[in-house]
Amino acid sequence: QNSPHFLRPDTYTYAAVLNAHAKSGGGRDVALRAEQILQQAEDSILIRSDVCYNAVMDAWSSSRSPEAGDRAEALLKRLEQHEHIQPTRWAYNAVIKAWAKTPLSTDGGNGRLSNSNNSNAHKAQAILDRMQYLFESGENLQVKPDKYSFTTTIDAWAKSNAPDAADRAESLLRTMEQRHAESLGEPQNSKRHRKEAVDVQPDVITYTT
């Protein structure tokens, strides 16, 4: 507290440390440590963007922990209630990624995927649906779903044992193709619309997920 002002950490100092944790591949313990550092940041500075929260969500998505999706989504809900920060697309994408990467579980010793994996895909889809609602309603114009949002949700369905998983994944792919085509066909503000088309244009990863 007595440190000179120029030595005090700010939002981006904490974000750099948290990103290092997220990229370390250290599992659940590292994700928990990242949450502790985020709490320290909340207690000591006014966090001015969602970058710190996003990094902790990324730490959970890389943790290989069965609780990754739940922990990441809890952080998103905390962020949505923040007095000074509005979540961006990257925050929601981080939670979709966490659900898509939450480890698959099996029912006892029979080797079959449990219904929880079905739930993981539905929860990833729910986050994508929420992004679309928030953007289309005008509540948050920073969360328009992009290619990553759709592709990662498709990945969650690809890992699911839901009977309609293939249909759900293909429906998302067709939505991407349609939005891309519509954006290319828009004559006004062509530069902006070309960029929006790139944001949702399916790529090799999308088609092979």
PDB file of N, CA and C in Angstrom, residues 58 61 89-90 92-102 120-125 127-128 131 145-160 169 172-173 176 199 203 205-207 209:
ATOM      1  N   ASP A  58     -10.443 -18.938 -18.939  1.00  0.00           N
ATOM      2  CA  ASP A  58      -9.557 -19.734 -19.795  1.00  0.00           C
ATOM      3  C   ASP A  58      -8.764 -20.745 -18.983  1.00  0.00           C
ATOM      4  N   SER A  61     -11.014 -23.582 -18.477  1.00  0.00           N
ATOM      5  CA  SER A  61     -11.235 -24.375 -19.694  1.00  0.00           C
ATOM      6  C   SER A  61     -10.044 -25.269 -20.014  1.00  0.00           C
ATOM      7  N   ARG A  89     -17.681 -10.248 -26.033  1.00  0.00           N
ATOM      8  CA  ARG A  89     -17.784 -11.538 -26.714  1.00  0.00           C
ATOM      9  C   ARG A  89     -16.782 -12.538 -26.159  1.00  0.00           C
ATOM     10  N   TRP A  90     -15.577 -12.069 -25.810  1.00  0.00           N
ATOM     11  CA  TRP A  90     -14.519 -12.976 -25.362  1.00  0.00           C
ATOM     12  C   TRP A  90     -14.883 -13.661 -24.053  1.00  0.00           C
ATOM     13  N   TYR A  92     -17.993 -14.544 -23.055  1.00  0.00           N
ATOM     14  CA  TYR A  92     -18.952 -15.607 -23.364  1.00  0.00           C
ATOM     15  C   TYR A  92     -18.272 -16.752 -24.121  1.00  0.00           C
ATOM     16  N   ASN A  93     -17.364 -16.409 -25.031  1.00  0.00           N
ATOM     17  CA  ASN A  93     -16.634 -17.457 -25.755  1.00  0.00           C
ATOM     18  C   ASN A  93     -15.812 -18.311 -24.810  1.00  0.00           C
ATOM     19  N   ALA A  94     -15.251 -17.691 -23.775  1.00  0.00           N
ATOM     20  CA  ALA A  94     -14.447 -18.446 -22.811  1.00  0.00           C
ATOM     21  C   ALA A  94     -15.300 -19.476 -22.081  1.00  0.00           C
ATOM     22  N   VAL A  95     -16.560 -19.120 -21.784  1.00  0.00           N
ATOM     23  CA  VAL A  95     -17.438 -20.062 -21.088  1.00  0.00           C
ATOM     24  C   VAL A  95     -17.875 -21.182 -22.026  1.00  0.00           C
ATOM     25  N   ILE A  96     -18.193 -20.838 -23.283  1.00  0.00           N
ATOM     26  CA  ILE A  96     -18.520 -21.885 -24.260  1.00  0.00           C
ATOM     27  C   ILE A  96     -17.354 -22.861 -24.373  1.00  0.00           C
ATOM     28  N   LYS A  97     -16.144 -22.323 -24.437  1.00  0.00           N
ATOM     29  CA  LYS A  97     -14.949 -23.171 -24.523  1.00  0.00           C
ATOM     30  C   LYS A  97     -14.828 -24.069 -23.293  1.00  0.00           C
ATOM     31  N   ALA A  98     -15.115 -23.513 -22.113  1.00  0.00           N
ATOM     32  CA  ALA A  98     -15.016 -24.301 -20.885  1.00  0.00           C
ATOM     33  C   ALA A  98     -16.010 -25.467 -20.903  1.00  0.00           C
ATOM     34  N   TRP A  99     -17.243 -25.213 -21.370  1.00  0.00           N
ATOM     35  CA  TRP A  99     -18.217 -26.302 -21.444  1.00  0.00           C
ATOM     36  C   TRP A  99     -17.795 -27.333 -22.484  1.00  0.00           C
ATOM     37  N   ALA A 100     -17.269 -26.860 -23.618  1.00  0.00           N
ATOM     38  CA  ALA A 100     -16.842 -27.791 -24.662  1.00  0.00           C
ATOM     39  C   ALA A 100     -15.670 -28.656 -24.210  1.00  0.00           C
ATOM     40  N   LYS A 101     -14.848 -28.118 -23.309  1.00  0.00           N
ATOM     41  CA  LYS A 101     -13.656 -28.831 -22.873  1.00  0.00           C
ATOM     42  C   LYS A 101     -13.820 -29.536 -21.531  1.00  0.00           C
ATOM     43  N   THR A 102     -14.960 -29.366 -20.888  1.00  0.00           N
ATOM     44  CA  THR A 102     -15.180 -30.083 -19.634  1.00  0.00           C
ATOM     45  C   THR A 102     -15.104 -31.582 -19.918  1.00  0.00           C
ATOM     46  N   ASN A 120     -23.537 -30.779 -21.032  1.00  0.00           N
ATOM     47  CA  ASN A 120     -22.466 -29.846 -21.392  1.00  0.00           C
ATOM     48  C   ASN A 120     -22.766 -29.142 -22.702  1.00  0.00           C
ATOM     49  N   ALA A 121     -23.214 -29.898 -23.700  1.00  0.00           N
ATOM     50  CA  ALA A 121     -23.525 -29.314 -25.004  1.00  0.00           C
ATOM     51  C   ALA A 121     -24.694 -28.349 -24.901  1.00  0.00           C
ATOM     52  N   HIS A 122     -25.722 -28.722 -24.148  1.00  0.00           N
ATOM     53  CA  HIS A 122     -26.863 -27.830 -23.983  1.00  0.00           C
ATOM     54  C   HIS A 122     -26.462 -26.527 -23.279  1.00  0.00           C
ATOM     55  N   LYS A 123     -25.546 -26.635 -22.328  1.00  0.00           N
ATOM     56  CA  LYS A 123     -25.118 -25.432 -21.609  1.00  0.00           C
ATOM     57  C   LYS A 123     -24.261 -24.525 -22.499  1.00  0.00           C
ATOM     58  N   ALA A 124     -23.422 -25.125 -23.348  1.00  0.00           N
ATOM     59  CA  ALA A 124     -22.676 -24.329 -24.320  1.00  0.00           C
ATOM     60  C   ALA A 124     -23.645 -23.638 -25.277  1.00  0.00           C
ATOM     61  N   GLN A 125     -24.653 -24.380 -25.742  1.00  0.00           N
ATOM     62  CA  GLN A 125     -25.656 -23.817 -26.634  1.00  0.00           C
ATOM     63  C   GLN A 125     -26.411 -22.675 -25.947  1.00  0.00           C
ATOM     64  N   ILE A 127     -25.312 -20.607 -23.725  1.00  0.00           N
ATOM     65  CA  ILE A 127     -24.470 -19.403 -23.712  1.00  0.00           C
ATOM     66  C   ILE A 127     -24.488 -18.736 -25.081  1.00  0.00           C
ATOM     67  N   LEU A 128     -24.390 -19.531 -26.149  1.00  0.00           N
ATOM     68  CA  LEU A 128     -24.467 -18.973 -27.502  1.00  0.00           C
ATOM     69  C   LEU A 128     -25.814 -18.293 -27.724  1.00  0.00           C
ATOM     70  N   MET A 131     -25.858 -14.975 -25.992  1.00  0.00           N
ATOM     71  CA  MET A 131     -25.100 -13.967 -26.752  1.00  0.00           C
ATOM     72  C   MET A 131     -25.973 -13.372 -27.858  1.00  0.00           C
ATOM     73  N   PRO A 145     -22.154 -13.038 -31.596  1.00  0.00           N
ATOM     74  CA  PRO A 145     -21.408 -14.290 -31.779  1.00  0.00           C
ATOM     75  C   PRO A 145     -20.559 -14.263 -33.045  1.00  0.00           C
ATOM     76  N   ASP A 146     -19.367 -14.806 -32.962  1.00  0.00           N
ATOM     77  CA  ASP A 146     -18.464 -14.856 -34.116  1.00  0.00           C
ATOM     78  C   ASP A 146     -18.195 -16.314 -34.485  1.00  0.00           C
ATOM     79  N   LYS A 147     -17.279 -16.499 -35.393  1.00  0.00           N
ATOM     80  CA  LYS A 147     -16.941 -17.846 -35.855  1.00  0.00           C
ATOM     81  C   LYS A 147     -16.528 -18.745 -34.690  1.00  0.00           C
ATOM     82  N   TYR A 148     -15.760 -18.205 -33.771  1.00  0.00           N
ATOM     83  CA  TYR A 148     -15.299 -19.007 -32.629  1.00  0.00           C
ATOM     84  C   TYR A 148     -16.486 -19.449 -31.771  1.00  0.00           C
ATOM     85  N   SER A 149     -17.445 -18.545 -31.556  1.00  0.00           N
ATOM     86  CA  SER A 149     -18.621 -18.873 -30.738  1.00  0.00           C
ATOM     87  C   SER A 149     -19.348 -20.078 -31.317  1.00  0.00           C
ATOM     88  N   PHE A 150     -19.600 -20.027 -32.634  1.00  0.00           N
ATOM     89  CA  PHE A 150     -20.328 -21.115 -33.284  1.00  0.00           C
ATOM     90  C   PHE A 150     -19.501 -22.400 -33.341  1.00  0.00           C
ATOM     91  N   THR A 151     -18.239 -22.281 -33.750  1.00  0.00           N
ATOM     92  CA  THR A 151     -17.413 -23.473 -33.929  1.00  0.00           C
ATOM     93  C   THR A 151     -17.203 -24.213 -32.609  1.00  0.00           C
ATOM     94  N   THR A 152     -17.020 -23.471 -31.525  1.00  0.00           N
ATOM     95  CA  THR A 152     -16.803 -24.117 -30.231  1.00  0.00           C
ATOM     96  C   THR A 152     -18.076 -24.779 -29.730  1.00  0.00           C
ATOM     97  N   THR A 153     -19.220 -24.178 -30.020  1.00  0.00           N
ATOM     98  CA  THR A 153     -20.490 -24.826 -29.658  1.00  0.00           C
ATOM     99  C   THR A 153     -20.704 -26.080 -30.493  1.00  0.00           C
ATOM    100  N   ILE A 154     -20.356 -26.028 -31.775  1.00  0.00           N
ATOM    101  CA  ILE A 154     -20.416 -27.227 -32.615  1.00  0.00           C
ATOM    102  C   ILE A 154     -19.530 -28.323 -32.023  1.00  0.00           C
ATOM    103  N   ASP A 155     -18.358 -27.956 -31.540  1.00  0.00           N
ATOM    104  CA  ASP A 155     -17.452 -28.924 -30.920  1.00  0.00           C
ATOM    105  C   ASP A 155     -18.094 -29.568 -29.694  1.00  0.00           C
ATOM    106  N   ALA A 156     -18.816 -28.762 -28.907  1.00  0.00           N
ATOM    107  CA  ALA A 156     -19.509 -29.315 -27.737  1.00  0.00           C
ATOM    108  C   ALA A 156     -20.555 -30.342 -28.161  1.00  0.00           C
ATOM    109  N   TRP A 157     -21.292 -30.039 -29.230  1.00  0.00           N
ATOM    110  CA  TRP A 157     -22.277 -31.009 -29.720  1.00  0.00           C
ATOM    111  C   TRP A 157     -21.598 -32.261 -30.274  1.00  0.00           C
ATOM    112  N   ALA A 158     -20.455 -32.073 -30.931  1.00  0.00           N
ATOM    113  CA  ALA A 158     -19.736 -33.225 -31.503  1.00  0.00           C
ATOM    114  C   ALA A 158     -19.298 -34.202 -30.412  1.00  0.00           C
ATOM    115  N   LYS A 159     -19.066 -33.699 -29.199  1.00  0.00           N
ATOM    116  CA  LYS A 159     -18.627 -34.545 -28.095  1.00  0.00           C
ATOM    117  C   LYS A 159     -19.806 -35.099 -27.287  1.00  0.00           C
ATOM    118  N   SER A 160     -21.009 -34.672 -27.629  1.00  0.00           N
ATOM    119  CA  SER A 160     -22.190 -35.032 -26.858  1.00  0.00           C
ATOM    120  C   SER A 160     -22.745 -36.384 -27.282  1.00  0.00           C
ATOM    121  N   ALA A 169     -25.510 -29.672 -34.438  1.00  0.00           N
ATOM    122  CA  ALA A 169     -24.240 -29.176 -34.967  1.00  0.00           C
ATOM    123  C   ALA A 169     -24.408 -28.686 -36.408  1.00  0.00           C
ATOM    124  N   LEU A 172     -26.177 -25.312 -36.668  1.00  0.00           N
ATOM    125  CA  LEU A 172     -25.290 -24.178 -36.386  1.00  0.00           C
ATOM    126  C   LEU A 172     -24.404 -23.865 -37.586  1.00  0.00           C
ATOM    127  N   LEU A 173     -23.913 -24.905 -38.246  1.00  0.00           N
ATOM    128  CA  LEU A 173     -23.100 -24.704 -39.438  1.00  0.00           C
ATOM    129  C   LEU A 173     -23.900 -23.982 -40.523  1.00  0.00           C
ATOM    130  N   MET A 176     -24.236 -20.336 -39.772  1.00  0.00           N
ATOM    131  CA  MET A 176     -23.006 -19.608 -40.115  1.00  0.00           C
ATOM    132  C   MET A 176     -22.940 -19.325 -41.614  1.00  0.00           C
ATOM    133  N   ASP A 199     -16.296 -12.743 -39.737  1.00  0.00           N
ATOM    134  CA  ASP A 199     -16.479 -13.139 -38.347  1.00  0.00           C
ATOM    135  C   ASP A 199     -17.227 -14.460 -38.201  1.00  0.00           C
ATOM    136  N   ASP A 203     -14.718 -22.201 -41.448  1.00  0.00           N
ATOM    137  CA  ASP A 203     -13.414 -22.533 -42.014  1.00  0.00           C
ATOM    138  C   ASP A 203     -13.174 -24.036 -41.900  1.00  0.00           C
ATOM    139  N   ILE A 205     -11.593 -25.735 -39.730  1.00  0.00           N
ATOM    140  CA  ILE A 205     -11.811 -26.240 -38.363  1.00  0.00           C
ATOM    141  C   ILE A 205     -13.301 -26.447 -38.113  1.00  0.00           C
ATOM    142  N   THR A 206     -14.128 -25.496 -38.581  1.00  0.00           N
ATOM    143  CA  THR A 206     -15.565 -25.623 -38.389  1.00  0.00           C
ATOM    144  C   THR A 206     -16.101 -26.891 -39.043  1.00  0.00           C
ATOM    145  N   TYR A 207     -15.704 -27.121 -40.297  1.00  0.00           N
ATOM    146  CA  TYR A 207     -16.234 -28.258 -41.045  1.00  0.00           C
ATOM    147  C   TYR A 207     -15.729 -29.597 -40.520  1.00  0.00           C
ATOM    148  N   THR A 209     -14.846 -30.194 -37.257  1.00  0.00           N
ATOM    149  CA  THR A 209     -15.043 -30.350 -35.821  1.00  0.00           C
ATOM    150  C   THR A 209     -15.943 -31.557 -35.511  1.00  0.00           C
TER     151      THR A 209
END
